[in-house]
mmCIF file of C-alpha atoms in Angstrom:
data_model
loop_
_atom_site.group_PDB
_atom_site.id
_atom_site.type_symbol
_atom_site.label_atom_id
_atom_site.label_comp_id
_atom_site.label_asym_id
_atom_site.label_seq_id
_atom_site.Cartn_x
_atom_site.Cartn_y
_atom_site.Cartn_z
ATOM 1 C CA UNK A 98 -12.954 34.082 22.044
ATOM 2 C CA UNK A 99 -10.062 32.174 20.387
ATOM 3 C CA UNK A 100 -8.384 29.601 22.915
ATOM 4 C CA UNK A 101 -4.688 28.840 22.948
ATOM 5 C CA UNK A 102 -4.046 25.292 24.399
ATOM 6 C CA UNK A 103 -0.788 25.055 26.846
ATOM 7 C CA UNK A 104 1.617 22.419 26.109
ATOM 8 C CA UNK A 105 -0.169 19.983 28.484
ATOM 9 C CA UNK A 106 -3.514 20.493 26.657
ATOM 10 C CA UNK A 107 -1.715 20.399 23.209
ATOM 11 C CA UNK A 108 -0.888 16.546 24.381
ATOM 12 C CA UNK A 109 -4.163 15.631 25.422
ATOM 13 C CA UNK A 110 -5.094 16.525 21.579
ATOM 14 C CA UNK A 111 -2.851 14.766 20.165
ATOM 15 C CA UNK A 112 -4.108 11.635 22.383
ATOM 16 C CA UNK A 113 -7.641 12.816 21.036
ATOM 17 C CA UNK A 114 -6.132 13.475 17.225
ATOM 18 C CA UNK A 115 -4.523 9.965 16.912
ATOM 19 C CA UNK A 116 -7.740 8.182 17.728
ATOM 20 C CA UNK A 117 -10.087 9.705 15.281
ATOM 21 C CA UNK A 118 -7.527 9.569 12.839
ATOM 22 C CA UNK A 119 -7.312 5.806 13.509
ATOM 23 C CA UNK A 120 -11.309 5.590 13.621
ATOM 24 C CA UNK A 121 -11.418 7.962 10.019
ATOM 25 C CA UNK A 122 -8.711 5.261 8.468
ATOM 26 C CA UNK A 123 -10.991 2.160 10.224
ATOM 27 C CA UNK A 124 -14.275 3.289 9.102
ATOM 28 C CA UNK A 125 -12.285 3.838 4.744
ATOM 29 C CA UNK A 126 -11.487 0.680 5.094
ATOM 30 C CA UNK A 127 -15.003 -0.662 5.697
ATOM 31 C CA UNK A 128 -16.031 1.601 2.606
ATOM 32 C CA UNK A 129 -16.914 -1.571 0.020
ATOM 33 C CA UNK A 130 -20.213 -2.506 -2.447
ATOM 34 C CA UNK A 131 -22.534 -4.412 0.129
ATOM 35 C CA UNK A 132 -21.915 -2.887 2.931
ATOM 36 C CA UNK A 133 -24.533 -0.441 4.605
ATOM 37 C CA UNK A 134 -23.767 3.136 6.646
ATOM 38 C CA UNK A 135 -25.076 1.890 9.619
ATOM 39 C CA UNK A 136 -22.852 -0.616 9.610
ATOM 40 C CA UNK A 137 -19.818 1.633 9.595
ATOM 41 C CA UNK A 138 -21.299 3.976 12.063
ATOM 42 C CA UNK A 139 -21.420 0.891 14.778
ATOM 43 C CA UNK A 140 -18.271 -0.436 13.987
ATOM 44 C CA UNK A 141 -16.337 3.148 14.356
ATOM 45 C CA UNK A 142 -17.982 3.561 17.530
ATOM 46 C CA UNK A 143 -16.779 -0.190 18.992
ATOM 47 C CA UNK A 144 -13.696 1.469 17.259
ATOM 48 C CA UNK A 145 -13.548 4.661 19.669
ATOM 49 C CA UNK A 146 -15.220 3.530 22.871
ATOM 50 C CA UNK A 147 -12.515 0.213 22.417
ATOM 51 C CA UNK A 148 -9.863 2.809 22.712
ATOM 52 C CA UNK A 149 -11.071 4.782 25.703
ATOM 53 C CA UNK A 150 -12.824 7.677 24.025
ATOM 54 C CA UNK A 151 -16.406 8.616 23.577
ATOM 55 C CA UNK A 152 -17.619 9.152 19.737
ATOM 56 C CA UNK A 153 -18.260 13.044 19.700
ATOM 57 C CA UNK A 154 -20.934 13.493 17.733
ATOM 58 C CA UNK A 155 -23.157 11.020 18.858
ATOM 59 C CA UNK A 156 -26.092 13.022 20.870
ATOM 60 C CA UNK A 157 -24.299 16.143 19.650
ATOM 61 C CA UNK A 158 -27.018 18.650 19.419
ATOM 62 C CA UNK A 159 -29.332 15.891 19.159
ATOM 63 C CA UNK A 160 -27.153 13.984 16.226
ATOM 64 C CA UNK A 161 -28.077 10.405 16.295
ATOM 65 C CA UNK A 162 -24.842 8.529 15.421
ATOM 66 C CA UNK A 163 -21.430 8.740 16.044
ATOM 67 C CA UNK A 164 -20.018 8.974 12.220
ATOM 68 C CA UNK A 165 -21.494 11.173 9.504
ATOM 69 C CA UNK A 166 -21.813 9.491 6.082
ATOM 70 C CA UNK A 167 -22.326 10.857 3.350
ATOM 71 C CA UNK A 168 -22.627 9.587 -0.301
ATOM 72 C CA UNK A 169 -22.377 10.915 -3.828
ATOM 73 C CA UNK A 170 -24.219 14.051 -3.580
ATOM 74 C CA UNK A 171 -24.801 14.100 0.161
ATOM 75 C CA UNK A 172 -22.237 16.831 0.972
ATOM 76 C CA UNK A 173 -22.299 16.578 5.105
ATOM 77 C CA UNK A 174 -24.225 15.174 7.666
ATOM 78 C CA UNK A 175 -25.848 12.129 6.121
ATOM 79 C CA UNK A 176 -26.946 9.977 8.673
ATOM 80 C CA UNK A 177 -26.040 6.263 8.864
ATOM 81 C CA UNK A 178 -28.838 4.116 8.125
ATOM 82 C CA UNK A 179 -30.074 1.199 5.735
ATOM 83 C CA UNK A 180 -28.633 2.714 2.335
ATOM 84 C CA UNK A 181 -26.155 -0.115 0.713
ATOM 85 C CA UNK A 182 -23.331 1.018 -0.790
ATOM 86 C CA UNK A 183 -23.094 0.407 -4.307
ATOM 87 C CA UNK A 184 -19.816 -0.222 -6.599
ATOM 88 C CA UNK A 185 -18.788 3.668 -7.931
ATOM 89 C CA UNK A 186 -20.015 5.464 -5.065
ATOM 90 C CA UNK A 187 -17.853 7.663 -3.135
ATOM 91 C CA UNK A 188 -18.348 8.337 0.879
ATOM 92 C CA UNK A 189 -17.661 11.010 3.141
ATOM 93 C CA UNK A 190 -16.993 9.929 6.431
ATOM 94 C CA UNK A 191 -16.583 12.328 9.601
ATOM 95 C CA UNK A 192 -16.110 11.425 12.820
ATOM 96 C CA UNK A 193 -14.812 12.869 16.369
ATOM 97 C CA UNK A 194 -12.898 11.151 19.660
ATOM 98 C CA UNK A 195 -13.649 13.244 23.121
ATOM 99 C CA UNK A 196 -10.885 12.164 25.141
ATOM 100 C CA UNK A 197 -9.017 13.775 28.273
ATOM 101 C CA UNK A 198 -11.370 16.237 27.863
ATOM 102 C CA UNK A 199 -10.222 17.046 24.226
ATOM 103 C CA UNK A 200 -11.965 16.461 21.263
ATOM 104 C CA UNK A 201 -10.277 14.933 17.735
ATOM 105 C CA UNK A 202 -12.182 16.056 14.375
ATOM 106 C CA UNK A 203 -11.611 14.820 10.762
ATOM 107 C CA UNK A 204 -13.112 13.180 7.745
ATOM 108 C CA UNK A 205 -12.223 12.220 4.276
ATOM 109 C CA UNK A 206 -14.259 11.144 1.022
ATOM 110 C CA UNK A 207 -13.123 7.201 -0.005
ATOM 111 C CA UNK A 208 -14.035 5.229 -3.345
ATOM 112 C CA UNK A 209 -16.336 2.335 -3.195
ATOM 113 C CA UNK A 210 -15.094 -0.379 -4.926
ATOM 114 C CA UNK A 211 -13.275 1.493 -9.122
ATOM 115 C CA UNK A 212 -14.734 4.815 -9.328
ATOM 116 C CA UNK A 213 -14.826 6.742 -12.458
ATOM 117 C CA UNK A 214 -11.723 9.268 -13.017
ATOM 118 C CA UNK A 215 -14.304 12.277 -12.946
ATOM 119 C CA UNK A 216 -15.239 11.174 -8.876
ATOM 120 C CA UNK A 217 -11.548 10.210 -8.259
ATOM 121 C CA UNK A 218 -10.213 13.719 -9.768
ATOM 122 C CA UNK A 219 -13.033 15.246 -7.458
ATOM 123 C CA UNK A 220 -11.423 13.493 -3.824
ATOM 124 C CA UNK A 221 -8.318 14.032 -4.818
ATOM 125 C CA UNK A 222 -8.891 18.150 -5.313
ATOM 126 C CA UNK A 223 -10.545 18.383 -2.226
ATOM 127 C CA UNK A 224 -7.937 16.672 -0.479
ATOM 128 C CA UNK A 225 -5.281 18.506 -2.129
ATOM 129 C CA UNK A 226 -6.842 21.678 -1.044
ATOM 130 C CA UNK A 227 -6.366 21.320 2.505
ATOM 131 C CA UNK A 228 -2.526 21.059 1.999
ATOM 132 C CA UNK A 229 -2.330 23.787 -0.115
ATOM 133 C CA UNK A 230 -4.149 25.814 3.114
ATOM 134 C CA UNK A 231 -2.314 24.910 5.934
ATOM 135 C CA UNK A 232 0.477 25.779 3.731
ATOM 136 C CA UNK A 233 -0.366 29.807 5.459
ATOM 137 C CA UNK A 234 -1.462 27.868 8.637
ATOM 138 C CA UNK A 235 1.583 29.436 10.406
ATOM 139 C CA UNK A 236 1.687 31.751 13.070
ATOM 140 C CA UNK A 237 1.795 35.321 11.718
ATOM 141 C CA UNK A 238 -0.465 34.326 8.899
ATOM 142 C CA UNK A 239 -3.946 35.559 8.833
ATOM 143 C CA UNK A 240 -6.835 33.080 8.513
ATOM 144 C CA UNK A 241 -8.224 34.596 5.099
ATOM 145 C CA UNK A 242 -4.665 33.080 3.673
ATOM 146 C CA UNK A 243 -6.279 30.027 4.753
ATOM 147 C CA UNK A 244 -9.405 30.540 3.308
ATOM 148 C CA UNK A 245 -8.456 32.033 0.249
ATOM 149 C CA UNK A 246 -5.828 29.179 -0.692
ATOM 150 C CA UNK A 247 -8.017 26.658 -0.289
ATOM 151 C CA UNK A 248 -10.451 28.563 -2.519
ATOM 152 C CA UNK A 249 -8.067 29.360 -5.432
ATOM 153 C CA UNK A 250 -6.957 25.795 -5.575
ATOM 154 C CA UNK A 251 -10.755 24.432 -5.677
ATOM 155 C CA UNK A 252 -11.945 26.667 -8.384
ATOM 156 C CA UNK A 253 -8.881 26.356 -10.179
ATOM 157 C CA UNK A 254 -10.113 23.342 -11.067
ATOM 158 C CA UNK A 255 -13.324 23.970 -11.873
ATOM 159 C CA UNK A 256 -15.180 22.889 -8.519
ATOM 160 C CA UNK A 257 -17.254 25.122 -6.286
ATOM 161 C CA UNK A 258 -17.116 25.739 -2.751
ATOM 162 C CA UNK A 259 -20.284 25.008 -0.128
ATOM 163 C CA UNK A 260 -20.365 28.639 1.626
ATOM 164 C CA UNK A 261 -22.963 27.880 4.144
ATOM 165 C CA UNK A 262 -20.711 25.259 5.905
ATOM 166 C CA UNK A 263 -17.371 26.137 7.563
ATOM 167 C CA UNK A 264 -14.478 25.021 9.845
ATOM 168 C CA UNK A 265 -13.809 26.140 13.110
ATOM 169 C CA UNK A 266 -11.642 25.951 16.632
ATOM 170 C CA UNK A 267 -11.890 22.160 18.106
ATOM 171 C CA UNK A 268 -10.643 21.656 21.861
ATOM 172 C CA UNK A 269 -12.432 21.165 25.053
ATOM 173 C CA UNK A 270 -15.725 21.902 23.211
ATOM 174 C CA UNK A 271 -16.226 20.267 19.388
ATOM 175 C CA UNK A 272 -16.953 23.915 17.923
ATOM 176 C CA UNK A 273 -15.415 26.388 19.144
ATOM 177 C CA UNK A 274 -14.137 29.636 18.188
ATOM 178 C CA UNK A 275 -12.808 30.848 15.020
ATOM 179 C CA UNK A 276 -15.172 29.958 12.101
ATOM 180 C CA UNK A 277 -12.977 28.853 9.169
ATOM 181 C CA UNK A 278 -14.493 29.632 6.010
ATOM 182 C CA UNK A 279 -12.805 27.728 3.143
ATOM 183 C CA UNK A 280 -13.001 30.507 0.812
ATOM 184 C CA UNK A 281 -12.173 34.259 1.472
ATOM 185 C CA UNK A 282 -9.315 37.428 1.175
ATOM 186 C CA UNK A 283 -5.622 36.775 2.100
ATOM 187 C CA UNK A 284 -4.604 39.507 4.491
ATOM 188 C CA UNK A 285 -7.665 39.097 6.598
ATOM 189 C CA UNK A 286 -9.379 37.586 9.629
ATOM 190 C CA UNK A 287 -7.506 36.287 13.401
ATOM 191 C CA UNK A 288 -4.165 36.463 12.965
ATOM 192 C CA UNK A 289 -2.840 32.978 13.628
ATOM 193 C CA UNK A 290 -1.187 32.405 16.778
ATOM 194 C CA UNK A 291 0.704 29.338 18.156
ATOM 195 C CA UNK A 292 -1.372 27.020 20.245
ATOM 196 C CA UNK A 293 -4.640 27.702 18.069
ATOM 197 C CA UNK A 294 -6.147 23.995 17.136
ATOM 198 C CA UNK A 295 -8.368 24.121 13.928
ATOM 199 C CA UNK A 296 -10.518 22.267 12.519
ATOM 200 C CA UNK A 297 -10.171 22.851 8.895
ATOM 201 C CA UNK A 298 -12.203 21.175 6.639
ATOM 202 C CA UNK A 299 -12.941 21.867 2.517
ATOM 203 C CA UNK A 300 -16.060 20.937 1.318
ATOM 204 C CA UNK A 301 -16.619 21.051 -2.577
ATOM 205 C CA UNK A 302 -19.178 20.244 -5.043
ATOM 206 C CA UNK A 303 -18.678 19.012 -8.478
ATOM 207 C CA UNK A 304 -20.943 21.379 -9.776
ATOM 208 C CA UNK A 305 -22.451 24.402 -8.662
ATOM 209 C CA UNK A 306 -22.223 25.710 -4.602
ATOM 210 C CA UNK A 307 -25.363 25.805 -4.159
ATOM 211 C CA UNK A 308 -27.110 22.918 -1.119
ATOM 212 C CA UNK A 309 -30.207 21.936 0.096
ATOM 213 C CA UNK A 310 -31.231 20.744 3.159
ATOM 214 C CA UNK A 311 -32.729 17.844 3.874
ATOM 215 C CA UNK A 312 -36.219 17.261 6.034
ATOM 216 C CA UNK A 313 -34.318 14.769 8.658
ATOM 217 C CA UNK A 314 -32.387 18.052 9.647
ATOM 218 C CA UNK A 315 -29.180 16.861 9.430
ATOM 219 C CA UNK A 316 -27.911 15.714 5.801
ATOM 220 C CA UNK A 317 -27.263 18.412 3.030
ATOM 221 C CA UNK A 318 -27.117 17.739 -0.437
ATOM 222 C CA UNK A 319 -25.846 19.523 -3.673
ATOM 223 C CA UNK A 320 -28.587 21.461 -4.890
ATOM 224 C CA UNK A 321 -28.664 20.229 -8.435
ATOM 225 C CA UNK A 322 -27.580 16.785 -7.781
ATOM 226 C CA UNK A 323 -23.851 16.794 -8.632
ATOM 227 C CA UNK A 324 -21.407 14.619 -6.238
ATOM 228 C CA UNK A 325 -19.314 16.266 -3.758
ATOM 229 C CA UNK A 326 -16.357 15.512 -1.560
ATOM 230 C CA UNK A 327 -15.359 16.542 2.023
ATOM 231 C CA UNK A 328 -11.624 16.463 3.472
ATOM 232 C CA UNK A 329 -10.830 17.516 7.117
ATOM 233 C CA UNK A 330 -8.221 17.319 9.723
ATOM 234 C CA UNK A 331 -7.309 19.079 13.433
ATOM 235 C CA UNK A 332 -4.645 21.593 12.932
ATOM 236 C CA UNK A 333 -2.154 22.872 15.677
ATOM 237 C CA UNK A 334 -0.403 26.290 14.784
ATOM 238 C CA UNK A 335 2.975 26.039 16.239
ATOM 239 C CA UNK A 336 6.105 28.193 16.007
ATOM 240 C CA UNK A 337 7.128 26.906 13.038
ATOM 241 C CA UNK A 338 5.011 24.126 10.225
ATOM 242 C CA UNK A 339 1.841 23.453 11.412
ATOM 243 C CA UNK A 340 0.972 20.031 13.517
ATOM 244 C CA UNK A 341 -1.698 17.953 11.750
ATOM 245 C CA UNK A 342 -2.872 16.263 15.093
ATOM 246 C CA UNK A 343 -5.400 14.089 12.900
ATOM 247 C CA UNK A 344 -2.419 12.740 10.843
ATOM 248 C CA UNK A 345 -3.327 9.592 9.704
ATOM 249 C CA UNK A 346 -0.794 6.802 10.747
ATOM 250 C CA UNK A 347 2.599 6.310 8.981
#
């Protein structure tokens, strides 16, 4: 079932939403050649706890750190450890805030020190295609708009879309109800209604769609080794433009 969030919830997510926006912007700026995942993961979680939330994904279904990194061809889920990063590489970062009993979500791919125009061209489509979703992320709209923009704009361009891996609803629990599939029909699925929060969240390979999964349970990779880039924010359908709680800061 689909939960609308009253006015006084929709402010608890914003709370939620400006805090992991401010932990997604911390942990980019920590993205440089010498520094290791783990090290990010511990400082975003000082980050969160320092402003009163709890990181959301740390114990999550077992999960074992509170930001998920993931480099170069890691598509999701990578989890913070020794690896170094290296001049050229480019990092997904995803993290969550439970606050108030509300939960933020959103990540973003950032370049590692110059990064060739082929990697940069790469984050900047996957990026792009969020916006060009929640362009139909208006009440009325049906979610397939959703899906099917962000799909059109991605392989427009030449990329591929990870299939097995969706968005979803984000409030009081960090999945909830709908799934958002980043590719799909316009004209179909929930019709959007205001008060829905959403998690959407393109994922996109250089090359083909195809992932693998890898034996610590958690990180997927491109299946034939191609980089890949990962964009999300927490989305508020409202009466009129949708609300980007996870904006970052101005």
């Amino acid at each position: 079932m689909i939960t609308l969030k009253s006015s006084h919830e929709i402010e608890l997510m914003r709370r939620a939403g400006k805090i992991t926006a401010a932990a997604r912007a911390f942990a980019g700026e920590m993205v440089r050649p010498g520094v290791t995942t783990l090290e990010i993961d511990k400082a975003v979680e000082h980050f969160i706890r320092k402003h009163g939330a709890v990181p959301s994904f740390l114990h999550y279904n077992g999960y074992p750190a509170s930001a998920c990194i993931s480099v170069n061809d890691e598509i999701i889920h990578g989890i913070p450890g020794k690896r170094v990063l290296q001049e050229g590489d480019i990092v997904s970062i995803d993290v969550g805030a439970y606050i108030g009993g509300f939960h933020g979500d959103c990540a973003a791919t950032f370049a590692c020190g110059t990064i060739s125009p082929e990697a940069q061209d790469l984050i900047d489509v996957t990026r792009q295609s969020f916006f060009e979703g929640i362009r139909f992320a208006k009440e009325g709209h049906r979610l397939g708009d959703v899906s099917a923009a962000i799909q059109n704009y991605v392989e427009s361009h030449g990329y591929s879309i990870v299939r097995e891996y969706v968005g979803h609803g984000v409030g009081a629990k960090m999945h909830e109800s709908p799934e958002i599939p980043n590719f799909g029909h316009p004209g179909r699925g929930p019709r959007l209604l205001r008060g829905m929060t959403l998690a959407i969240e393109p994922m996109v390979n250089a090359g083909s769609a195809e992932i693998q999964q890898m034996s610590d349970g958690w990180t997927v990779k491109t299946l034939d080794g191609k980089w890949a880039a990962h964009y999300e924010n927490t989305v508020l359908i409202t009466d009129g433009e949708p609300e980007i709680l996870t904006a970052p800061a101005i």
